[in-house]
CSV table of C-alpha atoms and ligand atoms in Angstrom, one decimal:
chain,number,residue,atom,x,y,z
A,1,MET,CA,16.5,145.2,-94.8
A,2,LEU,CA,13.5,144.5,-97.0
A,3,SER,CA,11.1,147.0,-95.5
A,4,PHE,CA,9.6,147.6,-98.9
A,5,ILE,CA,7.0,145.0,-98.3
A,6,LYS,CA,5.9,146.8,-95.2
A,7,ASN,CA,4.7,143.8,-93.2
A,8,PHE,CA,2.6,142.6,-96.0
A,9,PHE,CA,3.6,139.0,-95.5
A,10,SER,CA,3.2,138.9,-91.8
A,11,LYS,CA,-0.3,140.3,-92.1
A,12,ASN,CA,-1.2,138.1,-95.1
A,13,GLU,CA,0.3,134.7,-94.4
A,14,SER,CA,-3.1,133.0,-94.9
A,15,LEU,CA,-3.9,134.7,-98.2
A,16,VAL,CA,-4.5,132.7,-101.4
A,17,ARG,CA,-1.6,134.0,-103.3
A,18,GLU,CA,-2.3,133.9,-107.0
A,19,PRO,CA,-2.2,136.5,-108.3
A,20,GLN,CA,-1.5,139.1,-105.6
A,21,ILE,CA,-2.1,142.8,-106.2
A,22,ILE,CA,0.2,144.7,-103.8
A,23,PRO,CA,-1.5,148.1,-103.3
A,24,ALA,CA,0.5,151.4,-103.0
A,25,ALA,CA,0.3,151.4,-99.2
A,26,LEU,CA,2.2,148.1,-99.0
A,27,HIS,CA,5.2,148.7,-101.2
A,28,THR,CA,7.7,151.5,-101.8
A,29,LEU,CA,7.6,152.0,-105.5
A,30,SER,CA,6.1,155.2,-106.9
A,31,ARG,CA,6.2,157.2,-110.1
A,32,ASP,CA,8.9,159.5,-108.9
A,33,ARG,CA,11.3,156.6,-108.5
A,34,LEU,CA,11.1,155.8,-112.2
A,35,SER,CA,13.2,157.5,-114.9
A,36,HIS,CA,11.5,160.3,-116.8
A,37,LEU,CA,12.0,158.5,-120.1
A,38,CYS,CA,10.5,155.3,-118.8
A,39,LEU,CA,7.4,157.3,-117.6
A,40,ILE,CA,7.0,158.8,-121.1
A,41,VAL,CA,6.9,155.3,-122.5
A,42,LEU,CA,4.5,153.8,-119.9
A,43,ASP,CA,2.2,156.9,-120.1
A,44,THR,CA,2.1,156.9,-123.9
A,45,LEU,CA,1.2,153.3,-124.1
A,46,ASN,CA,-1.4,153.6,-121.3
A,47,ALA,CA,-2.9,156.8,-123.0
A,48,ALA,CA,-3.3,154.8,-126.2
A,49,GLY,CA,-5.4,152.3,-124.4
A,50,PHE,CA,-2.7,149.6,-124.0
A,51,GLU,CA,-1.6,147.9,-120.8
A,52,ALA,CA,2.0,148.7,-119.9
A,53,TYR,CA,4.0,147.8,-116.9
A,54,LEU,CA,7.5,148.2,-115.6
A,55,VAL,CA,8.9,144.7,-115.2
A,56,GLY,CA,12.0,142.6,-114.6
A,57,GLY,CA,15.3,143.9,-113.1
A,58,SER,CA,14.1,147.5,-112.7
A,59,VAL,CA,11.2,146.5,-110.3
A,60,ARG,CA,13.5,144.0,-108.5
A,61,ASP,CA,16.3,146.5,-108.1
A,62,LEU,CA,14.1,149.4,-107.0
A,63,LEU,CA,12.4,147.3,-104.4
A,64,LEU,CA,15.9,146.3,-103.1
A,65,GLY,CA,16.9,149.9,-103.0
A,66,ARG,CA,19.4,149.5,-105.8
A,67,GLU,CA,19.9,151.6,-108.9
A,68,PRO,CA,18.4,149.7,-111.9
A,69,LYS,CA,20.7,149.1,-114.8
A,70,ASP,CA,17.9,149.6,-117.3
A,71,PHE,CA,14.2,150.0,-117.4
A,72,ASP,CA,12.2,147.2,-119.1
A,73,VAL,CA,8.6,147.7,-120.1
A,74,ALA,CA,6.0,144.9,-120.9
A,75,THR,CA,2.8,145.6,-122.8
A,76,ASN,CA,0.0,144.1,-124.7
A,77,ALA,CA,0.8,146.4,-127.6
A,78,LYS,CA,2.2,144.4,-130.6
A,79,PRO,CA,5.7,145.5,-131.9
A,80,GLU,CA,4.1,147.2,-134.9
A,81,GLU,CA,1.6,149.0,-132.7
A,82,ILE,CA,4.5,150.2,-130.5
A,83,ARG,CA,6.3,151.5,-133.5
A,84,ARG,CA,3.3,153.5,-134.6
A,85,LEU,CA,3.2,155.2,-131.2
A,86,PHE,CA,6.9,156.2,-131.1
A,87,LYS,CA,8.8,158.0,-133.9
A,88,ASN,CA,12.0,157.1,-132.1
A,89,CYS,CA,11.3,153.3,-132.1
A,90,ARG,CA,13.2,150.5,-133.7
A,91,LEU,CA,12.2,146.9,-133.7
A,92,ILE,CA,15.0,144.5,-133.1
A,93,GLY,CA,15.7,140.7,-132.6
A,94,ARG,CA,14.5,137.7,-134.5
A,95,ARG,CA,14.6,135.2,-131.8
A,96,PHE,CA,12.9,137.6,-129.4
A,97,ARG,CA,11.3,140.6,-131.2
A,98,LEU,CA,11.5,143.7,-129.1
A,99,ALA,CA,10.9,147.4,-129.5
A,100,HIS,CA,13.7,149.8,-128.6
A,101,ILE,CA,12.6,153.4,-127.9
A,102,TYR,CA,15.5,155.7,-128.4
A,103,PHE,CA,16.1,158.9,-126.4
A,104,LYS,CA,19.5,160.3,-127.4
A,105,LYS,CA,21.8,157.9,-125.6
A,106,ASP,CA,19.1,156.1,-123.5
A,107,ILE,CA,17.0,153.2,-124.7
A,108,ILE,CA,13.9,151.9,-123.1
A,109,GLU,CA,13.2,148.3,-124.1
A,110,VAL,CA,9.6,147.4,-124.6
A,111,ALA,CA,8.5,143.7,-124.9
A,112,THR,CA,5.1,142.5,-126.0
A,113,PHE,CA,3.6,139.9,-123.6
A,114,ARG,CA,4.6,136.4,-124.7
A,115,LYS,CA,2.9,133.0,-124.2
A,116,GLU,CA,3.8,129.4,-124.6
A,117,GLY,CA,2.7,128.6,-128.2
A,118,LYS,CA,2.6,125.7,-130.6
A,119,GLU,CA,5.6,125.2,-132.7
A,120,GLY,CA,5.3,127.3,-135.9
A,121,PRO,CA,6.7,130.3,-137.6
A,122,HIS,CA,6.5,132.4,-134.4
A,123,GLN,CA,7.8,129.9,-131.9
A,124,SER,CA,10.3,127.2,-132.6
A,125,LYS,CA,12.8,125.0,-130.9
A,126,ASN,CA,15.9,123.2,-132.2
A,127,ARG,CA,16.7,119.5,-131.8
A,128,GLU,CA,17.9,120.0,-128.3
A,129,GLY,CA,14.7,121.8,-127.3
A,130,ILE,CA,16.3,125.2,-127.2
A,131,LEU,CA,14.0,128.0,-128.1
A,132,LYS,CA,15.1,129.5,-131.4
A,133,ARG,CA,12.2,131.9,-131.7
A,134,ASP,CA,9.8,133.1,-129.0
A,135,ASN,CA,7.3,135.5,-130.6
A,136,VAL,CA,3.9,134.2,-129.8
A,137,TYR,CA,2.1,137.1,-128.1
A,138,GLY,CA,-0.3,136.7,-125.1
A,139,THR,CA,-1.6,138.4,-122.0
A,140,LEU,CA,0.1,139.5,-118.8
A,141,GLU,CA,-1.1,136.2,-117.2
A,142,ASP,CA,0.7,134.3,-120.0
A,143,ASP,CA,3.7,136.5,-120.0
A,144,VAL,CA,4.5,135.8,-116.3
A,145,TRP,CA,5.3,132.1,-117.0
A,146,ARG,CA,7.7,132.9,-119.8
A,147,ARG,CA,10.0,134.9,-117.5
A,148,ASP,CA,13.0,133.3,-115.8
A,149,PHE,CA,12.9,133.8,-112.1
A,150,THR,CA,10.1,134.8,-109.7
A,151,LEU,CA,11.9,137.9,-108.5
A,152,ASN,CA,12.1,139.0,-112.2
A,153,ALA,CA,8.3,138.5,-112.8
A,154,LEU,CA,6.9,141.5,-110.8
A,155,TYR,CA,4.8,143.9,-112.8
A,156,TYR,CA,4.5,147.5,-111.6
A,157,ASP,CA,1.4,149.3,-112.8
A,158,VAL,CA,2.2,153.0,-112.7
A,159,LYS,CA,-1.4,154.0,-113.4
A,160,HIS,CA,-2.7,152.4,-110.2
A,161,ASN,CA,0.6,152.3,-108.4
A,162,HIS,CA,0.3,148.6,-107.5
A,163,ILE,CA,2.5,145.6,-108.1
A,164,ILE,CA,1.1,142.4,-109.7
A,165,ASP,CA,2.8,139.3,-108.4
A,166,HIS,CA,1.7,135.9,-109.9
A,167,THR,CA,4.6,133.8,-108.7
A,168,GLN,CA,5.2,134.9,-105.1
A,169,GLY,CA,8.2,136.7,-106.4
A,170,LEU,CA,8.0,139.3,-103.6
A,171,ASP,CA,8.2,136.6,-101.0
A,172,ASP,CA,11.3,135.2,-102.7
A,173,LEU,CA,12.8,138.7,-103.0
A,174,LYS,CA,12.2,139.2,-99.3
A,175,GLN,CA,13.9,135.9,-98.4
A,176,GLY,CA,16.8,136.3,-100.9
A,177,ILE,CA,15.9,133.3,-103.1
A,178,ILE,CA,16.4,132.9,-106.8
A,179,ARG,CA,13.7,130.5,-107.9
A,180,ILE,CA,13.2,129.5,-111.5
A,181,ILE,CA,9.6,129.7,-112.7
A,182,GLY,CA,8.2,126.3,-113.7
A,183,LYS,CA,10.2,123.1,-114.0
A,184,ALA,CA,13.9,123.9,-113.8
A,185,ASP,CA,15.0,121.2,-116.3
A,186,ALA,CA,12.6,122.3,-118.9
A,187,ARG,CA,13.3,126.0,-118.5
A,188,TYR,CA,17.0,125.5,-118.7
A,189,ARG,CA,16.6,123.3,-121.7
A,190,GLU,CA,14.5,126.0,-123.5
A,191,ASP,CA,17.2,128.5,-122.8
A,192,PRO,CA,20.4,127.3,-121.1
A,193,VAL,CA,21.5,131.0,-120.7
A,194,ARG,CA,19.1,131.0,-117.8
A,195,ILE,CA,21.8,129.0,-115.9
A,196,LEU,CA,24.2,131.9,-116.3
A,197,ARG,CA,21.5,134.4,-115.3
A,198,ALA,CA,20.7,132.4,-112.2
A,199,ILE,CA,24.4,132.5,-111.2
A,200,ARG,CA,24.7,136.2,-112.1
A,201,PHE,CA,21.7,137.2,-110.0
A,202,ALA,CA,22.8,135.0,-107.0
A,203,ALA,CA,26.2,136.6,-107.1
A,204,LYS,CA,25.0,140.2,-107.8
A,205,LEU,CA,22.3,140.2,-105.2
A,206,GLY,CA,24.0,138.0,-102.6
A,207,MET,CA,21.0,135.6,-102.8
A,208,THR,CA,20.7,131.8,-102.7
A,209,LEU,CA,19.6,129.5,-105.5
A,210,GLU,CA,16.5,127.6,-104.5
A,211,ASP,CA,17.2,123.8,-104.5
A,212,HIS,CA,15.6,122.8,-107.8
A,213,THR,CA,17.0,125.9,-109.5
A,214,ALA,CA,20.5,124.9,-108.3
A,215,GLN,CA,20.2,121.1,-108.8
A,216,ALA,CA,19.0,121.2,-112.4
A,217,ILE,CA,22.1,123.1,-113.4
A,218,ALA,CA,24.2,120.0,-113.4
A,219,LYS,CA,21.7,118.2,-115.7
A,220,LYS,CA,21.5,121.0,-118.2
A,221,ARG,CA,24.7,122.9,-118.2
A,222,HIS,CA,26.1,120.9,-121.2
A,223,LEU,CA,23.5,122.7,-123.4
A,224,LEU,CA,25.4,125.9,-123.0
A,225,SER,CA,27.7,124.5,-125.7
A,226,SER,CA,24.9,125.0,-128.1
A,227,ILE,CA,24.6,128.7,-127.4
A,228,ALA,CA,25.9,131.2,-130.0
A,229,PRO,CA,29.4,132.4,-129.0
A,230,SER,CA,28.3,136.0,-129.5
A,231,ARG,CA,25.4,135.6,-126.9
A,232,LEU,CA,27.8,133.8,-124.5
A,233,ALA,CA,30.3,136.7,-124.9
A,234,ASP,CA,27.6,139.2,-123.9
A,235,GLU,CA,26.6,137.1,-121.0
A,236,SER,CA,30.2,136.6,-119.9
A,237,HIS,CA,30.7,140.3,-119.9
A,238,LYS,CA,27.7,140.9,-117.8
A,239,LEU,CA,28.8,138.2,-115.4
A,240,PHE,CA,32.1,139.9,-114.6
A,241,SER,CA,31.1,143.6,-114.9
A,242,GLN,CA,28.5,144.0,-112.2
A,243,GLY,CA,30.8,144.4,-109.1
A,244,ASN,CA,30.6,140.9,-107.9
A,245,ALA,CA,33.1,139.2,-110.1
A,246,VAL,CA,34.8,137.2,-107.4
A,247,ASN,CA,31.5,135.7,-106.1
A,248,THR,CA,30.4,135.0,-109.7
A,249,PHE,CA,33.7,133.2,-110.5
A,250,THR,CA,33.3,131.1,-107.4
A,251,LEU,CA,29.7,130.1,-108.3
A,252,LEU,CA,30.6,129.4,-111.9
A,253,ARG,CA,33.3,127.0,-110.7
A,254,HIS,CA,31.0,125.5,-108.0
A,255,HIS,CA,28.4,124.7,-110.7
A,256,GLU,CA,31.0,123.6,-113.2
A,257,VAL,CA,29.9,126.1,-115.7
A,258,LEU,CA,33.1,128.1,-116.4
A,259,GLN,CA,34.2,125.4,-118.8
A,260,TYR,CA,31.4,126.5,-121.2
A,261,LEU,CA,32.8,130.1,-121.3
A,262,TYR,CA,36.5,129.6,-120.9
A,263,PRO,CA,37.4,125.9,-121.4
A,264,LEU,CA,41.1,126.7,-121.7
A,265,THR,CA,41.0,128.5,-118.3
A,266,GLU,CA,39.2,125.6,-116.7
A,267,LYS,CA,42.0,123.3,-118.0
A,268,ALA,CA,44.6,125.7,-116.6
A,269,LEU,CA,42.8,125.6,-113.2
A,270,ALA,CA,43.4,121.9,-113.2
A,271,HIS,CA,47.0,122.0,-114.5
A,272,PRO,CA,49.3,120.0,-112.3
A,273,THR,CA,51.8,122.8,-111.7
A,274,LEU,CA,50.0,126.0,-112.8
A,275,HIS,CA,46.6,125.6,-111.1
A,276,LEU,CA,47.4,127.6,-108.0
A,277,ALA,CA,49.0,130.5,-109.9
A,278,THR,CA,46.0,130.6,-112.4
A,279,ASP,CA,43.6,130.7,-109.5
A,280,LYS,CA,45.4,133.4,-107.6
A,281,PHE,CA,46.0,135.5,-110.8
A,282,ILE,CA,42.4,135.4,-111.8
A,283,LEU,CA,41.0,136.1,-108.3
A,284,SER,CA,43.4,139.0,-107.8
A,285,ALA,CA,42.2,140.5,-111.1
A,286,LEU,CA,38.6,140.0,-110.3
A,287,LYS,CA,39.1,141.6,-106.9
A,288,ASN,CA,40.6,144.6,-108.6
A,289,THR,CA,37.7,144.7,-111.0
A,290,ASP,CA,35.1,144.7,-108.2
A,291,ALA,CA,37.1,147.4,-106.4
A,292,ARG,CA,37.1,149.6,-109.6
A,293,ILE,CA,33.4,149.1,-110.1
A,294,ALA,CA,32.8,150.0,-106.4
A,295,GLU,CA,34.7,153.3,-107.0
A,296,ASN,CA,32.7,153.9,-110.2
A,297,LYS,CA,35.9,153.6,-112.3
A,298,PRO,CA,35.5,152.2,-115.9
A,299,ILE,CA,36.6,148.7,-116.7
A,300,ASN,CA,38.1,147.4,-119.9
A,301,PRO,CA,36.4,144.1,-120.9
A,302,ALA,CA,39.6,143.0,-122.7
A,303,PHE,CA,41.6,143.2,-119.5
A,304,LEU,CA,39.8,140.2,-117.9
A,305,VAL,CA,40.0,138.3,-121.2
A,306,SER,CA,43.7,138.8,-121.1
A,307,VAL,CA,43.8,137.6,-117.5
A,308,PHE,CA,41.6,134.5,-118.1
A,309,LEU,CA,43.7,133.4,-121.1
A,310,TRP,CA,47.2,134.2,-119.7
A,311,TYR,CA,47.9,130.8,-118.2
A,312,PRO,CA,46.4,128.9,-121.1
A,313,LEU,CA,48.8,130.9,-123.2
A,314,GLN,CA,51.7,129.9,-120.9
A,315,ILE,CA,50.6,126.2,-121.1
A,316,GLN,CA,50.5,126.4,-124.9
A,317,LEU,CA,54.0,128.1,-124.9
A,318,GLU,CA,55.4,125.3,-122.8
A,319,LYS,CA,54.2,122.8,-125.4
A,320,GLU,CA,55.9,124.6,-128.2
A,321,PRO,CA,58.9,122.7,-129.6
A,322,PRO,CA,62.2,124.6,-129.6
A,323,SER,CA,62.3,127.1,-132.4
A,324,LYS,CA,64.5,129.8,-133.9
A,325,GLU,CA,61.8,132.4,-133.7
A,326,TYR,CA,62.3,135.5,-131.6
A,327,PRO,CA,60.5,135.0,-128.4
A,328,ASP,CA,58.1,137.9,-129.1
A,329,ILE,CA,57.3,136.6,-132.6
A,330,GLN,CA,56.6,133.2,-131.1
A,331,LEU,CA,54.5,134.8,-128.3
A,332,GLU,CA,52.4,136.6,-130.9
A,333,ARG,CA,51.8,133.5,-133.0
A,334,VAL,CA,50.8,131.3,-130.0
A,335,ALA,CA,48.7,134.2,-128.6
A,336,GLN,CA,46.7,134.3,-131.9
A,337,MET,CA,46.2,130.6,-131.7
A,338,VAL,CA,45.0,130.7,-128.1
A,339,LEU,CA,42.7,133.6,-128.9
A,340,SER,CA,41.2,131.9,-131.9
A,341,LYS,CA,40.5,128.7,-129.8
A,342,ALA,CA,38.9,130.8,-127.1
A,343,LYS,CA,36.7,132.6,-129.7
A,344,LYS,CA,35.0,129.4,-130.6
A,345,HIS,CA,33.2,129.7,-127.3
A,346,LEU,CA,33.1,133.4,-126.6
A,347,ALA,CA,33.0,135.6,-129.7
A,348,PHE,CA,35.0,138.6,-128.5
A,349,THR,CA,35.0,141.7,-130.7
A,350,GLN,CA,38.0,142.4,-132.8
A,351,LEU,CA,38.8,145.4,-130.6
A,352,VAL,CA,38.9,143.0,-127.5
A,353,THR,CA,41.2,140.6,-129.4
A,354,GLU,CA,43.6,143.4,-130.4
A,355,THR,CA,43.7,144.8,-126.9
A,356,VAL,CA,44.5,141.4,-125.4
A,357,LEU,CA,47.3,140.9,-127.9
A,358,ASP,CA,48.7,144.4,-127.1
A,359,ILE,CA,48.5,143.8,-123.3
A,360,TRP,CA,50.4,140.5,-123.7
A,361,LEU,CA,53.0,141.6,-126.2
A,362,LEU,CA,53.8,144.8,-124.3
A,363,GLN,CA,54.8,142.6,-121.3
A,364,PHE,CA,58.2,142.0,-123.1
A,365,ASN,CA,58.9,145.6,-123.4
A,366,LEU,CA,57.8,146.6,-120.0
A,367,ILE,CA,60.0,144.0,-118.4
A,368,GLU,CA,63.0,144.9,-120.7
A,369,ARG,CA,62.7,148.7,-120.1
A,370,LYS,CA,64.8,149.7,-123.0
A,371,LYS,CA,65.8,153.3,-122.7
A,372,GLN,CA,64.9,154.3,-126.2
A,373,ARG,CA,61.5,152.7,-126.0
A,374,ILE,CA,60.4,154.2,-122.7
A,375,GLU,CA,58.6,157.3,-124.1
A,376,SER,CA,56.8,155.4,-126.8
A,377,LEU,CA,55.7,152.7,-124.4
A,378,VAL,CA,54.2,155.3,-122.0
A,379,SER,CA,52.3,156.9,-124.8
A,380,HIS,CA,51.0,153.5,-126.1
A,381,PRO,CA,47.2,153.4,-125.9
A,382,ARG,CA,47.4,150.1,-124.0
A,383,PHE,CA,50.2,151.1,-121.7
A,384,ARG,CA,48.1,151.5,-118.6
A,385,ALA,CA,46.3,148.1,-119.1
A,386,ALA,CA,49.7,146.4,-119.8
A,387,TYR,CA,51.2,148.0,-116.7
A,388,ASP,CA,48.2,146.9,-114.5
A,389,PHE,CA,48.7,143.4,-116.0
A,390,LEU,CA,52.4,143.4,-115.1
A,391,CYS,CA,51.6,144.5,-111.5
A,392,LEU,CA,49.1,141.6,-111.3
A,393,ARG,CA,51.7,139.2,-112.6
A,394,ALA,CA,54.2,140.5,-110.1
A,395,LEU,CA,51.9,139.2,-107.3
A,396,ILE,CA,52.6,135.7,-108.6
A,397,GLU,CA,56.0,135.9,-110.2
A,398,ASP,CA,58.5,137.3,-107.7
A,399,ASN,CA,61.0,138.1,-110.3
A,400,LEU,CA,58.7,140.7,-111.9
A,401,GLY,CA,58.5,142.9,-108.7
A,402,ALA,CA,61.4,145.1,-109.8
A,403,ALA,CA,60.0,145.8,-113.2
A,404,ALA,CA,56.5,146.6,-111.8
A,405,ASP,CA,58.0,148.8,-109.2
A,406,TRP,CA,60.2,150.6,-111.8
A,407,TRP,CA,57.1,151.6,-113.8
A,408,THR,CA,55.2,152.6,-110.7
A,409,ARG,CA,58.0,155.0,-109.8
A,410,TRP,CA,58.3,156.2,-113.4
A,411,GLN,CA,54.7,157.3,-113.4
A,412,ALA,CA,55.1,159.2,-110.2
A,413,ASP,CA,56.1,162.0,-112.5
A,414,ASN,CA,59.3,163.2,-110.8
A,415,GLU,CA,62.1,164.2,-113.1
A,416,GLU,CA,64.8,163.3,-110.7
A,417,THR,CA,63.4,159.8,-110.1
A,418,ARG,CA,63.1,159.3,-113.8
A,419,HIS,CA,66.6,160.3,-114.4
A,420,THR,CA,67.9,157.8,-111.8
A,421,LEU,CA,65.6,155.1,-113.2
A,422,MET,CA,66.8,155.7,-116.7
A,423,ALA,CA,70.4,155.6,-115.7
A,424,ALA,CA,69.9,152.3,-114.0
A,425,THR,CA,68.0,151.0,-117.1
A,426,ALA,CA,70.7,152.1,-119.5
A,427,SER,CA,73.2,150.0,-117.7
A,428,ALA,CA,70.8,147.1,-117.0
A,429,SER,CA,69.4,146.6,-120.5
A,430,LYS,CA,71.4,144.4,-122.9
A,431,PRO,CA,71.3,145.1,-126.6
A,432,LYS,CA,69.0,142.8,-128.5
A,433,PRO,CA,69.2,141.8,-132.1
A,434,ARG,CA,66.8,144.0,-134.2
A,435,ARG,CA,63.8,142.4,-135.7
A,436,ARG,CA,60.9,143.6,-137.8
A,437,ARG,CA,58.1,144.9,-135.5
A,438,ARG,CA,54.6,143.6,-135.8
A,439,ARG,CA,52.6,146.0,-137.9
A,440,SER,CA,49.1,146.7,-137.0
A,441,SER,CA,46.7,146.7,-139.9
A,442,ARG,CA,44.8,149.5,-138.2
A,443,LYS,CA,45.4,153.1,-138.8
A,444,PRO,CA,46.4,154.9,-135.5
A,445,SER,CA,43.1,156.8,-135.7
A,446,GLU,CA,41.1,153.6,-135.5
A,447,ILE,CA,42.7,152.5,-132.3
A,448,LYS,CA,40.3,153.2,-129.6
A,449,ILE,CA,40.8,153.0,-125.9
A,450,GLU,CA,37.6,151.5,-124.4
A,451,ALA,CA,38.5,152.3,-120.8
A,452,GLU,CA,41.4,151.8,-118.6
B,1,LIG,P1,19.7,143.3,-115.4
B,1,LIG,O1,19.1,144.2,-116.4
B,1,LIG,O2,19.9,144.0,-114.1
B,1,LIG,O3,20.8,142.5,-115.9
B,1,LIG,P2,17.2,142.0,-115.7
B,1,LIG,O4,16.4,140.9,-114.9
B,1,LIG,O5,16.4,143.2,-116.0
B,1,LIG,O6,18.5,142.2,-115.0
B,1,LIG,P3,17.2,141.7,-118.6
B,1,LIG,O7,18.1,140.9,-119.4
B,1,LIG,O8,17.2,143.2,-118.7
B,1,LIG,O9,17.5,141.3,-117.1
B,1,LIG,O10,15.8,141.1,-118.8
B,1,LIG,C1,14.6,141.8,-118.4
B,1,LIG,C2,13.6,140.7,-117.9
B,1,LIG,O11,13.3,139.9,-119.0
B,1,LIG,C3,14.1,139.8,-116.9
B,1,LIG,O12,13.9,140.3,-115.6
B,1,LIG,C4,13.2,138.6,-117.1
B,1,LIG,O13,11.9,138.8,-116.6
B,1,LIG,C5,13.1,138.5,-118.6
B,1,LIG,N1,14.1,137.7,-119.2
B,1,LIG,C6,15.3,138.1,-119.7
B,1,LIG,N2,16.0,137.1,-120.1
B,1,LIG,C7,15.3,136.0,-120.0
B,1,LIG,C8,15.5,134.6,-120.3
B,1,LIG,N3,16.6,134.2,-120.9
B,1,LIG,N4,14.4,133.8,-120.1
B,1,LIG,C9,13.3,134.2,-119.5
B,1,LIG,N5,13.1,135.5,-119.1
B,1,LIG,C10,14.1,136.4,-119.4
B,2,LIG,MG1,17.0,144.8,-117.3
């Protein structure tokens, strides 16, 4: 599989390995495999006399024959120097200052080499030892040791067409090993998000965590509770949107890390009566997500949030004392409560929150199938997501099969079938007392569909 190393290791077993320069003849990277925009950035930096390398996931993925998600560049140019070279450059980030070079809708991220520094205005840690700022600049030799895993610390020099490997990352890549650079405990303490990254890469690349990299997770995972909910939300989205969500979920549970992202879900997975349903429901949704990604179909990040929190919502509803509220009013109130608890850990956007609420609240109407509501339901921006959600529920709740099936047939777009379905609905649906509908504070024009 990994022919990119072209027998390098079998020929060079006895080499002293630090650092290794892998010449063009011994690897499969070349200029023409890089994006045009990335070449503009690398060439401009080189032409101005700076060192500039392609690094990180793009080198890793290209060597594995995968399509890189993005192209990351590392350089000895300081952020201000980068800004002077590119008109289309914006400097971002306080914790980790980066240059973003904009080309219409594409961005190339350029990071200045970092090194381990003394605590001060440019590098600081909080009481738990978590890096709050990491902006002490250094050389390539320094930068290597600040990176997370050996397979992410390969530097491709486009000028000489060689790869620089200080950490035997190529060896690990060849063997399918995710190995943290340096002492695992210390590196996870500095940045606990590396735990999530280790799991993400293991799941995404089908690789194994090296022993220390795996064992230290148990000692440091509690530190994930100190990470900003907005950063965790970003990481959580990455975890489940790369086509290996089922494996990722299994690994997150194996390493007891899910509780730092979705503590309510973790509780539902241990619930005396609902644990099996929760597990089956989530796994079915993740399987669908992976299948959609494999077919290049878009995914809606809110859909999985609605899945992860559905059984926590049911558990909370079960605890509710008897009330005179209409069931859908009660559902909305409890749903808001569950979502605001979940947001203490993962800061979903407002759009995600509203989409989740819609998916959940539409369940009532989809099951009820009131004749006069059918058309407006079908044209609801979240109809498709709510219908998918209902189909998923029908896998677990036998009594929902008929409703899911009804909507599947309705969408088949056959007038005759619709007529029959409608006639059946008219006689099946019982009149319900009227109530005031939830009013959205958004104007219709503000309601966006992210993806179905
Ligand atoms: P992908 O883009 O496919 O998710 P990636 O490895 O490129 O994977 P990025 O988040 O784009 O991930 O980061 C680029 C590189 O920056 C990484 O490969 C790694 O070398 C370094 N890096 C990113 N996050 C960290 C971190 N938390 N700690 C140390 N190094 C990191
Ligand atoms: Mg990347």
